[in-house]
mmCIF file of C-alpha atoms and ligand atoms in Angstrom:
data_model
loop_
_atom_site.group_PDB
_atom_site.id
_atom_site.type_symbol
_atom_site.label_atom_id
_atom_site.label_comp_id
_atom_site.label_asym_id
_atom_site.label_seq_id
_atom_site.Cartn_x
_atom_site.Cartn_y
_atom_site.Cartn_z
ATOM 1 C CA UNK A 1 -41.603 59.165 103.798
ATOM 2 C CA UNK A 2 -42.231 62.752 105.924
ATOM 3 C CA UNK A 3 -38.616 63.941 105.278
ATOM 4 C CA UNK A 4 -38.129 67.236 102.785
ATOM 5 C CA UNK A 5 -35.271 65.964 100.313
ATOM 6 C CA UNK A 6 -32.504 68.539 99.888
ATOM 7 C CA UNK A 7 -32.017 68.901 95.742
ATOM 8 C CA UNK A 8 -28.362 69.680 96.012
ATOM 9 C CA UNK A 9 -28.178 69.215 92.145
ATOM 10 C CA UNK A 10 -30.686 72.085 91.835
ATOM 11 C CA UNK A 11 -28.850 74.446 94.266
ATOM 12 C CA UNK A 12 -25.337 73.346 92.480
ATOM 13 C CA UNK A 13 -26.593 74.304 89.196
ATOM 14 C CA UNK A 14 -28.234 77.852 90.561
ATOM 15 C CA UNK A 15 -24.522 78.529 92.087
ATOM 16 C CA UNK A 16 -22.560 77.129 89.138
ATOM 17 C CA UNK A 17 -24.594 79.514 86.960
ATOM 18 C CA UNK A 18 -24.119 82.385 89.678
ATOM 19 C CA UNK A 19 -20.212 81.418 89.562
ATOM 20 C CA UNK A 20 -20.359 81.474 85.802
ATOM 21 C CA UNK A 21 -22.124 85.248 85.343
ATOM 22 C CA UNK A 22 -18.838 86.217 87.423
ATOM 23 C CA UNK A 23 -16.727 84.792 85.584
ATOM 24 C CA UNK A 24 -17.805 86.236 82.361
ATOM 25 C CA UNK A 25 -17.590 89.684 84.586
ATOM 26 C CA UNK A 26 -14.455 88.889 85.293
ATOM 27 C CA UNK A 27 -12.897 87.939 82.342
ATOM 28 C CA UNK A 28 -14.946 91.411 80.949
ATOM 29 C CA UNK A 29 -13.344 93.390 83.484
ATOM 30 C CA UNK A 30 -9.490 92.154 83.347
ATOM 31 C CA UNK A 31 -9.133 90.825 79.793
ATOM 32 C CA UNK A 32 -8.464 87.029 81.510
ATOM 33 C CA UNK A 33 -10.573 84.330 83.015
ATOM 34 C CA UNK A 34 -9.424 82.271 86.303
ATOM 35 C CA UNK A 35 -7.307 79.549 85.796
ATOM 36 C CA UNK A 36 -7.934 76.199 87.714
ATOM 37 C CA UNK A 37 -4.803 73.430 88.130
ATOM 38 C CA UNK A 38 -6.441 70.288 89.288
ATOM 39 C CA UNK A 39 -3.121 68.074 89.926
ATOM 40 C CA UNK A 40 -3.838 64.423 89.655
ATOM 41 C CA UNK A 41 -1.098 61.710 90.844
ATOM 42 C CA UNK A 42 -1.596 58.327 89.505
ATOM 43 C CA UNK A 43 -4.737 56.364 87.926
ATOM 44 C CA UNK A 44 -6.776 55.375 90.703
ATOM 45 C CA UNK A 45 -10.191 55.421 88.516
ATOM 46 C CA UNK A 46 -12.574 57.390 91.506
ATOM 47 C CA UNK A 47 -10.411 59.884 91.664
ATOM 48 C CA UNK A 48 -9.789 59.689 87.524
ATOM 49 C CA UNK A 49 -13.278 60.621 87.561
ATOM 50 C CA UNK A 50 -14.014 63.494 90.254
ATOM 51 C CA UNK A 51 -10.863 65.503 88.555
ATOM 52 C CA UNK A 52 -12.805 65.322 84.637
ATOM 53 C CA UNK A 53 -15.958 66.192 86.676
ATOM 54 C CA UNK A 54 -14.025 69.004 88.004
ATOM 55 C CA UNK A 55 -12.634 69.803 85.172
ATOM 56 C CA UNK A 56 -15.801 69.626 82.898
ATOM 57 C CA UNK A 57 -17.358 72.083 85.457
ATOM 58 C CA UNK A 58 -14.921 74.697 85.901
ATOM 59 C CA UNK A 59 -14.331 74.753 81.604
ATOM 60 C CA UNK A 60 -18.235 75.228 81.872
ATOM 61 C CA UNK A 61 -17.993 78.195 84.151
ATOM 62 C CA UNK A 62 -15.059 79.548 82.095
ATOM 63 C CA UNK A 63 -12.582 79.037 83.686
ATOM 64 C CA UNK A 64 -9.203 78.108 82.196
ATOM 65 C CA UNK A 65 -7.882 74.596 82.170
ATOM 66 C CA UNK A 66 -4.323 74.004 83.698
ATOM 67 C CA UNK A 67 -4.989 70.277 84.768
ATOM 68 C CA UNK A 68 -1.541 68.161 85.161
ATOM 69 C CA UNK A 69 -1.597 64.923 85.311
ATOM 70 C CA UNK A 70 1.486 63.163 86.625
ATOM 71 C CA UNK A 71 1.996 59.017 86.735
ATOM 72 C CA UNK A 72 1.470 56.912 89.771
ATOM 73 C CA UNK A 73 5.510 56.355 90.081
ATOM 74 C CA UNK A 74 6.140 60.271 90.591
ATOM 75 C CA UNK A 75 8.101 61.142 93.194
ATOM 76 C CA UNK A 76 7.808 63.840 95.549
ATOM 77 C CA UNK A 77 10.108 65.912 93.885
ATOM 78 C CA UNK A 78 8.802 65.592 90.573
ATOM 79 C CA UNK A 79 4.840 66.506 92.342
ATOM 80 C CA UNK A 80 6.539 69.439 94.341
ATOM 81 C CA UNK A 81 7.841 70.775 91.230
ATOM 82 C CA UNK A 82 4.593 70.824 89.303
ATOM 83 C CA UNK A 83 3.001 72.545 92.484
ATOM 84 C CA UNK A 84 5.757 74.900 92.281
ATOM 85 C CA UNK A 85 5.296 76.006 88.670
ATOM 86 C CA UNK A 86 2.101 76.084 89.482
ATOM 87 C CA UNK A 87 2.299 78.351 92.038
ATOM 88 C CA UNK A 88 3.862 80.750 90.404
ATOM 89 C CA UNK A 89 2.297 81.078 87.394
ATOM 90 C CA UNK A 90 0.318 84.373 88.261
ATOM 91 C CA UNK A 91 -2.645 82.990 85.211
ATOM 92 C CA UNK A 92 -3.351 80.139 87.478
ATOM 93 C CA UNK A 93 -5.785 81.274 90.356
ATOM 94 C CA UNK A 94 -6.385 77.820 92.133
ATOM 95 C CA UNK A 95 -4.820 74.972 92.669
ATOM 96 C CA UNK A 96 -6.000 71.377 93.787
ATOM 97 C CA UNK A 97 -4.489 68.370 94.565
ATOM 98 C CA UNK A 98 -6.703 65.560 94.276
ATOM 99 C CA UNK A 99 -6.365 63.308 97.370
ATOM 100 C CA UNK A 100 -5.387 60.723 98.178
ATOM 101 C CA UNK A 101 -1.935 60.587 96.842
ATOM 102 C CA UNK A 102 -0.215 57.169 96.029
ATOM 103 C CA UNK A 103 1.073 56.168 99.395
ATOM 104 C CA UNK A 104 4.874 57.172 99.028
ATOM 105 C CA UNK A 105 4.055 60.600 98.224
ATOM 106 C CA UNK A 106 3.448 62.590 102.021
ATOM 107 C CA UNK A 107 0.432 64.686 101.007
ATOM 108 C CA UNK A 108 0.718 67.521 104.024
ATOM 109 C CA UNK A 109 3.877 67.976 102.654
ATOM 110 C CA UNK A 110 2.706 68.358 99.064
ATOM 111 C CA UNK A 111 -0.434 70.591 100.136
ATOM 112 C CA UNK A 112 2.071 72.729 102.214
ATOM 113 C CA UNK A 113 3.806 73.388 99.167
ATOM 114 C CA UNK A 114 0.211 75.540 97.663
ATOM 115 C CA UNK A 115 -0.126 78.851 98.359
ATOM 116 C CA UNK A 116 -2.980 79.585 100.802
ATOM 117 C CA UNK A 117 -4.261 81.997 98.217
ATOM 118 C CA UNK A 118 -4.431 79.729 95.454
ATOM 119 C CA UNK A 119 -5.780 76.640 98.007
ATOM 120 C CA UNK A 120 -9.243 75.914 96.165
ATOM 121 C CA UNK A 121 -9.661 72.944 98.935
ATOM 122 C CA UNK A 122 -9.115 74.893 101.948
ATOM 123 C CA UNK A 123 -6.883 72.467 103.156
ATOM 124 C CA UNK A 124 -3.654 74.251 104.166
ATOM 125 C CA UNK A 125 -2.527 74.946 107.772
ATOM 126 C CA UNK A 126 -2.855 78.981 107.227
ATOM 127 C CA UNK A 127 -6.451 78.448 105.770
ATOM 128 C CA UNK A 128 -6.939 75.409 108.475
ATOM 129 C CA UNK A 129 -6.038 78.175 110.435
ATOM 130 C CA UNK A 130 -8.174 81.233 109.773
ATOM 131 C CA UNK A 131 -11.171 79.295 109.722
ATOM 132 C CA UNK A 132 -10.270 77.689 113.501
ATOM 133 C CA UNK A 133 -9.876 81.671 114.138
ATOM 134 C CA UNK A 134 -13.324 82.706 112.122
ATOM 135 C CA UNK A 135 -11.169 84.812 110.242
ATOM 136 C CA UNK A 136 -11.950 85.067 106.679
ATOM 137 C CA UNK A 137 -9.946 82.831 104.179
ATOM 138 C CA UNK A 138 -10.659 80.076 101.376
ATOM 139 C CA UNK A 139 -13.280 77.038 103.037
ATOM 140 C CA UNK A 140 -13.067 73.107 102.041
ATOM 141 C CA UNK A 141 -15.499 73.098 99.550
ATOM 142 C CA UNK A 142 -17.808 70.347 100.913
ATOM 143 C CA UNK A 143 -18.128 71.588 104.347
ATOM 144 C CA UNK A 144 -19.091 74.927 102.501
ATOM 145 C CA UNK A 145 -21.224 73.538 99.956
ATOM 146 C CA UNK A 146 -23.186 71.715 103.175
ATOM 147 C CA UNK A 147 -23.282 75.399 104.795
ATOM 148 C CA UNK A 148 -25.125 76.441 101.686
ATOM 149 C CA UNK A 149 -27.456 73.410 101.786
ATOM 150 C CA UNK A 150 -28.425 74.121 105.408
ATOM 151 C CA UNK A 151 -29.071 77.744 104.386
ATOM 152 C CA UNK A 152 -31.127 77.346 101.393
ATOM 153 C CA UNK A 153 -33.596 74.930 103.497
ATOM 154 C CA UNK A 154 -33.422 78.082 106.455
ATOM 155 C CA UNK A 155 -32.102 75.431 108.391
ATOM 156 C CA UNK A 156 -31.876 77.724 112.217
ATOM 157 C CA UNK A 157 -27.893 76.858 113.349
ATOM 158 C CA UNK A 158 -27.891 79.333 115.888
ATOM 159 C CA UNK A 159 -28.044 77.594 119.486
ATOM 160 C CA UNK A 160 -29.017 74.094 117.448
ATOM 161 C CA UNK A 161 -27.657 71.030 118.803
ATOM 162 C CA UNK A 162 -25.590 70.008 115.953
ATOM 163 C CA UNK A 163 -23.289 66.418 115.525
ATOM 164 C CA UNK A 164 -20.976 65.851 113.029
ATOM 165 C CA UNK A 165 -19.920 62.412 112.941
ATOM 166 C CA UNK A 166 -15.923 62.276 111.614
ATOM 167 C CA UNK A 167 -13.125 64.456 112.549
ATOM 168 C CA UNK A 168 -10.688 64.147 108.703
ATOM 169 C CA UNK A 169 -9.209 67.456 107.982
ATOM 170 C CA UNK A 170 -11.401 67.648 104.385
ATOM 171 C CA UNK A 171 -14.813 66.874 105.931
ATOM 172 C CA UNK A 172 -15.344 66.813 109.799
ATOM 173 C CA UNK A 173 -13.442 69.190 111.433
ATOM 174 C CA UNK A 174 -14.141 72.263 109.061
ATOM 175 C CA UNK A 175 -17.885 70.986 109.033
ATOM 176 C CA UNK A 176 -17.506 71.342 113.215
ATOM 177 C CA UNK A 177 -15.949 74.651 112.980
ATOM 178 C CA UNK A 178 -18.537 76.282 109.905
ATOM 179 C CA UNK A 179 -21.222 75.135 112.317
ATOM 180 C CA UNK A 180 -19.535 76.725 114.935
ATOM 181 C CA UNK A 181 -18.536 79.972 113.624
ATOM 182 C CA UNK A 182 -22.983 80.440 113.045
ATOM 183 C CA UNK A 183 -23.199 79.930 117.040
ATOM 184 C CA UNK A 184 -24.574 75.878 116.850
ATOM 185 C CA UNK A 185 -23.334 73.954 120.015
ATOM 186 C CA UNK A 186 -21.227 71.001 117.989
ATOM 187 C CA UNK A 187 -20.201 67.431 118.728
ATOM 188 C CA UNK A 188 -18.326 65.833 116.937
ATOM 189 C CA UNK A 189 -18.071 62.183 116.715
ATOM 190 C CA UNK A 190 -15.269 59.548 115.424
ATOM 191 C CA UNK A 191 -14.498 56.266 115.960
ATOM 192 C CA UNK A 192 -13.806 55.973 119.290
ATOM 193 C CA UNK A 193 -17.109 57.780 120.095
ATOM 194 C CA UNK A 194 -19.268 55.176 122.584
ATOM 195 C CA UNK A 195 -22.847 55.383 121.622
ATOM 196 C CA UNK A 196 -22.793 57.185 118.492
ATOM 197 C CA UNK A 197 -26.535 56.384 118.047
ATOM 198 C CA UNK A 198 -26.998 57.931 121.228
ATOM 199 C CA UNK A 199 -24.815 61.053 120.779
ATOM 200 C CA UNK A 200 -26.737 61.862 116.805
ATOM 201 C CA UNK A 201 -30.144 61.494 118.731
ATOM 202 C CA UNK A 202 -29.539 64.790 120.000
ATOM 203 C CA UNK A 203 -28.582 66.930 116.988
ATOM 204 C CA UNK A 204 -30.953 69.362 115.493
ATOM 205 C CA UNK A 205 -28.515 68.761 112.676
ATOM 206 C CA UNK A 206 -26.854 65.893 112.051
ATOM 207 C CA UNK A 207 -23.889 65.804 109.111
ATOM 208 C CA UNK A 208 -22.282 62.208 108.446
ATOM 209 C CA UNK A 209 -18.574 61.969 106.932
ATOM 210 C CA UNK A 210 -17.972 58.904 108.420
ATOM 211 C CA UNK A 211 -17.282 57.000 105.120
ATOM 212 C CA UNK A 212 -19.137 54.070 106.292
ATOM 213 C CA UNK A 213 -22.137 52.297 103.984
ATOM 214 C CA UNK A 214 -25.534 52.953 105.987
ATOM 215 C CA UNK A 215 -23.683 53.567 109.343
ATOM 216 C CA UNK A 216 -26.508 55.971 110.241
ATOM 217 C CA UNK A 217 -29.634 54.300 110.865
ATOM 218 C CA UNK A 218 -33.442 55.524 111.804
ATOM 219 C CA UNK A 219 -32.498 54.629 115.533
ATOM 220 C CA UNK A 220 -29.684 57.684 115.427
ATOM 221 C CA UNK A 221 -32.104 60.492 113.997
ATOM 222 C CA UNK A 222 -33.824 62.826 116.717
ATOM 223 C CA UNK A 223 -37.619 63.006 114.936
ATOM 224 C CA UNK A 224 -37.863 66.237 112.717
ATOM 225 C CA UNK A 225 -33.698 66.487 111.971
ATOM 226 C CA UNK A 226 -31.301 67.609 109.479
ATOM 227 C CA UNK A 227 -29.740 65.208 108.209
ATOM 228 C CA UNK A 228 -26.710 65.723 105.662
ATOM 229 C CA UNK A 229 -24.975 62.843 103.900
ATOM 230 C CA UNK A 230 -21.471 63.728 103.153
ATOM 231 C CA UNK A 231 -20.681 59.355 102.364
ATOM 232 C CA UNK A 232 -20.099 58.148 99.170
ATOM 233 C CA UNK A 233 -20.189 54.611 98.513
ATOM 234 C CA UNK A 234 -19.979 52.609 95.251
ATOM 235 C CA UNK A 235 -22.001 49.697 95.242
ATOM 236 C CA UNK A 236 -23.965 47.291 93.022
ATOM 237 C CA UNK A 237 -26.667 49.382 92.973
ATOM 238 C CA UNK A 238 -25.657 52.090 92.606
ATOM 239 C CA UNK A 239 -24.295 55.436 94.682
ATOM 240 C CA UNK A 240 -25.440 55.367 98.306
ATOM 241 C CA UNK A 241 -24.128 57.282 101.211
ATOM 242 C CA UNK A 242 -23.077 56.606 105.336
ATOM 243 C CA UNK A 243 -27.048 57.097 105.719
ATOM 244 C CA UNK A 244 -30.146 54.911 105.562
ATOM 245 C CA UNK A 245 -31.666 57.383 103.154
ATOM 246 C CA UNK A 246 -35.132 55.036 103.564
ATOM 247 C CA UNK A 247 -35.679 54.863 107.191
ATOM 248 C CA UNK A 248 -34.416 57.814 108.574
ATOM 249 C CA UNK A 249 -36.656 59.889 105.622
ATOM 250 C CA UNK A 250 -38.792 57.957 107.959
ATOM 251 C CA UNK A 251 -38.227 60.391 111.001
ATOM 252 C CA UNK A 252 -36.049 63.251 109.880
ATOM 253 C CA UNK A 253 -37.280 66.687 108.837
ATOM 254 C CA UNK A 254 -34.912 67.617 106.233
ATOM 255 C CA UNK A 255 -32.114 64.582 104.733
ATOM 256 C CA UNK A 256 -29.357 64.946 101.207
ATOM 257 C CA UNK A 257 -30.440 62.093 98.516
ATOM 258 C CA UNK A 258 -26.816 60.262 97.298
ATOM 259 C CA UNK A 259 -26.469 60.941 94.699
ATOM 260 C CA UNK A 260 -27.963 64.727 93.868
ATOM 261 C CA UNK A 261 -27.004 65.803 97.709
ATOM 262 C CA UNK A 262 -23.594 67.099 99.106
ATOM 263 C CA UNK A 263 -21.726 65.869 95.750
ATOM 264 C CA UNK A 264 -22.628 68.366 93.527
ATOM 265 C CA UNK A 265 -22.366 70.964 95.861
ATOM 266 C CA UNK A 266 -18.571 70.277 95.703
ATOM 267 C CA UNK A 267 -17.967 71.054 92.659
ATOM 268 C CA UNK A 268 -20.192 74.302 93.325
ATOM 269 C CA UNK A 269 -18.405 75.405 96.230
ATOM 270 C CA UNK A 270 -14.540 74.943 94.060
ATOM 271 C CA UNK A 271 -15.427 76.641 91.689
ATOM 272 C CA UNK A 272 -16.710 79.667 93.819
ATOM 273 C CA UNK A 273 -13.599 79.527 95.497
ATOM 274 C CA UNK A 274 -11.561 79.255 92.314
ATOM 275 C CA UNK A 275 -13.427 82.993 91.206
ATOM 276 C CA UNK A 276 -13.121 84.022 95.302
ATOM 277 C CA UNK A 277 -9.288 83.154 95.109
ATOM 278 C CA UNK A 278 -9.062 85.278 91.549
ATOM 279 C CA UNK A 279 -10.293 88.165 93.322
ATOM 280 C CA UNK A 280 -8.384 88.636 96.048
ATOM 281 C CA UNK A 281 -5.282 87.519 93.994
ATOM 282 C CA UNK A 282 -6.296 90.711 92.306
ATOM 283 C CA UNK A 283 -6.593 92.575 94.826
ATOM 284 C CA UNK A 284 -10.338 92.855 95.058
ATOM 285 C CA UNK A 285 -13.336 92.203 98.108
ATOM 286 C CA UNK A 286 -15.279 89.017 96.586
ATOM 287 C CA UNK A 287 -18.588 89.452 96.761
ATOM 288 C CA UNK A 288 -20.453 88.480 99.667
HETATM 289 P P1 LIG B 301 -11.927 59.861 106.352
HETATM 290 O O1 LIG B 301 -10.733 60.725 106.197
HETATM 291 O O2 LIG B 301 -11.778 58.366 106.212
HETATM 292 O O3 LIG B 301 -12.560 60.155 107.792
HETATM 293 C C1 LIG B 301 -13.594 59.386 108.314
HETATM 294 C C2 LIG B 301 -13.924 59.850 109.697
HETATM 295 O O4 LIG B 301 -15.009 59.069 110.187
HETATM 296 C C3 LIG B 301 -12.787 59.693 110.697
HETATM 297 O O5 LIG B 301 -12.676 60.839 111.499
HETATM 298 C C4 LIG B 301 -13.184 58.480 111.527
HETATM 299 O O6 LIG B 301 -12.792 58.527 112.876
HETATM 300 C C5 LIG B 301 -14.708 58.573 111.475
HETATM 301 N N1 LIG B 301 -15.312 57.260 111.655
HETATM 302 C C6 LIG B 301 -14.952 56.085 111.084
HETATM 303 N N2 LIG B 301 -15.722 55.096 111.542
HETATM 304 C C7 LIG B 301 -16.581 55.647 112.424
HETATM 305 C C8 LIG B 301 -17.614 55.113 113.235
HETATM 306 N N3 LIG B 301 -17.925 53.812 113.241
HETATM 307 N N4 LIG B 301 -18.279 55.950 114.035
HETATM 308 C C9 LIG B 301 -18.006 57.269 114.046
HETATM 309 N N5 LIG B 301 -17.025 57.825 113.304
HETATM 310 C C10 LIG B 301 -16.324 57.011 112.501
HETATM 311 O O7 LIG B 301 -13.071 60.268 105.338
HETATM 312 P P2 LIG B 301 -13.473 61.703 104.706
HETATM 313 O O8 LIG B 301 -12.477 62.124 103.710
HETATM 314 O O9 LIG B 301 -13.850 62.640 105.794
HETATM 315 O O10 LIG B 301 -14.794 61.273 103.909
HETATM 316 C C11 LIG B 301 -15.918 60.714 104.566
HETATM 317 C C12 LIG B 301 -16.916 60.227 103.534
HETATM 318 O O11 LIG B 301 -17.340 61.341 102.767
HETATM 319 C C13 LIG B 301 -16.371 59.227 102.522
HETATM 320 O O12 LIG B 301 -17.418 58.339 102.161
HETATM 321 C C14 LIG B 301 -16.002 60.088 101.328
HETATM 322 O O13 LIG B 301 -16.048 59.367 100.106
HETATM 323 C C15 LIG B 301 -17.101 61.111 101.385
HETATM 324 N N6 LIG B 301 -16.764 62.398 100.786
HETATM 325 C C16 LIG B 301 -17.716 62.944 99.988
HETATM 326 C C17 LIG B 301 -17.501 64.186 99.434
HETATM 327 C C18 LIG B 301 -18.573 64.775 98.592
HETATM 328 O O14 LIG B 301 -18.314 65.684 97.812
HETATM 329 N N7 LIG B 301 -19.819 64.317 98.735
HETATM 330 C C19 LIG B 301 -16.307 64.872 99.659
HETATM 331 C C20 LIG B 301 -15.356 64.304 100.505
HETATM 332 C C21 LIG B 301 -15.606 63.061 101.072
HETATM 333 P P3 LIG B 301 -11.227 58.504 113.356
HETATM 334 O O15 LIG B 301 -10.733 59.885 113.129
HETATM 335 O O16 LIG B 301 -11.313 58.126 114.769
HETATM 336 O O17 LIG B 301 -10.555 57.471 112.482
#
């Protein structure tokens, strides 16, 4: 193997810690620590278990716990109103709704229904928005947390070919526009993309959200690249991601393990959001 491996479990638990020091500032300086709402719909058991991961972090950090959890058979009324409360409640700082929704429930709608500065997941059209504009405003956390990633290894992104291979509004296109917005010349690919081997040969920096087992083999990796795995696949052995961690460590410069990569960095990047989304609530900069 030549590859460097990223240890995004390392660089999660630097910035948890980071995140937590505020926190306690926070809480020191106001009398009251951040509140999270994670809002999960149904029991569908992956997503059971990234909201208690969520949840176990942010209680970590100290943050306060406003986690709802509403049955499978809600309707959107009954989801709206939670989001509503929610929003109002001036103790709760963030708010996420874990995705995907059961399938009668129209998500946009639901996310439109979170106030862009309580929107922990970056996902609604104003934030959408700002960051298309490279105007300042709350990030998706996993595009973020890959930003950091890429930094930490002094990964250069200025005038770097860079691919990112999916285009969903969580992963692909904020991943496009962060790499953007720090002057890399970005393709993105998707699935009608002809040649996608051909097309990730060229990045300096390749990021995969595809959501496809292995899609990315040795054949797609320009010798010497970055290559972030944002996939996450459940198998029989194990966690494993959209790339062939084996044989592109093989040729790449720099690639994210699954598990220990992008995932943890997640969780990282909500809860930095969570403390970024107190501050300005309270009318405060962040810090930089
Ligand atoms: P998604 O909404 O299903 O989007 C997948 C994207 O990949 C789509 O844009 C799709 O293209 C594209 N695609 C599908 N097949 C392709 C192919 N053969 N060649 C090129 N592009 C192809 O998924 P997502 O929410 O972005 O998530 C992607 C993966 O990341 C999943 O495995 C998910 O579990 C994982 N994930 C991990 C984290 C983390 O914290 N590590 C966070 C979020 C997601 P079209 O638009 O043309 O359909």
């Amino acid at each position: 193997m030549s590859a460097t491996i990223i240890d995004g479990a390392a660089l999660a638990r630097e910035s948890r810690s980071e995140t937590a020091d505020r926190v306690a500032k926070f809480r020191a300086a106001h009398g009251w620590a951040p509140g999270l709402a994670t809002v999960l719909v149904g029991d569908d058991p992956a997503s059971d278990v990234y909201v208690r991961r969520k949840r176990k972090a942010a209680d970590a950090a100290g943050f306060v716990d406003f986690h709802r959890h509403l049955p499978g058979s809600a309707s959107e009324t009954e989801v709206a109103v939670v989001l509503e409360e929610l929003a109002a409640d001036p103790a709760v700082s963030g708010i996420l709704l874990q995705l995907p929704t059961p399938g009668h429930l129209d998500s946009d709608e639901l996310v439109a229904l979170i106030p862009a500065e309580k929107d922990v997941d970056g996902l609604t059209t104003l934030n959408a928005g700002l960051l298309a504009q490279g105007r300042p405003g709350l990030r998706p956390c996993t595009p973020a947390g890959v930003m950091v990633l890429l930094d930490e290894y002094d990964v250069p992104l200025g005038g770097a070919e860079a691919v990112v291979v999916g285009r969903s509004p969580l992963v692909g296109k904020p991943m496009a526009q962060l790499l953007l917005a720090r002057n890399a010349t970005v393709t993105t690919c998707h699935s009608r993309t002809r040649d996608l081997a051909e097309v990730c040969r060229r990045a300096d920096v390749l990021v995969v959200a595809a959501g496809i087992p292995g899609l990315i083999g040795a054949d797609a990796v320009k010798p010497g690249a970055a290559v972030i795995d944002v996939g996450i696949h459940r198998g029989e052995n194990g966690l494993r991601g959209d790339v062939d961690t084996a044989a592109v460590a093989e040729v790449a410069g720099l690639i994210t393990p699954v598990p220990g990569g992008v995932g943890p960095m997640t969780i990282a990047m909500l809860l930095a959001n969570t403390l970024t989304a107190a501050t300005v609530q309270q009318g405060l900069r962040p810090a930089a």
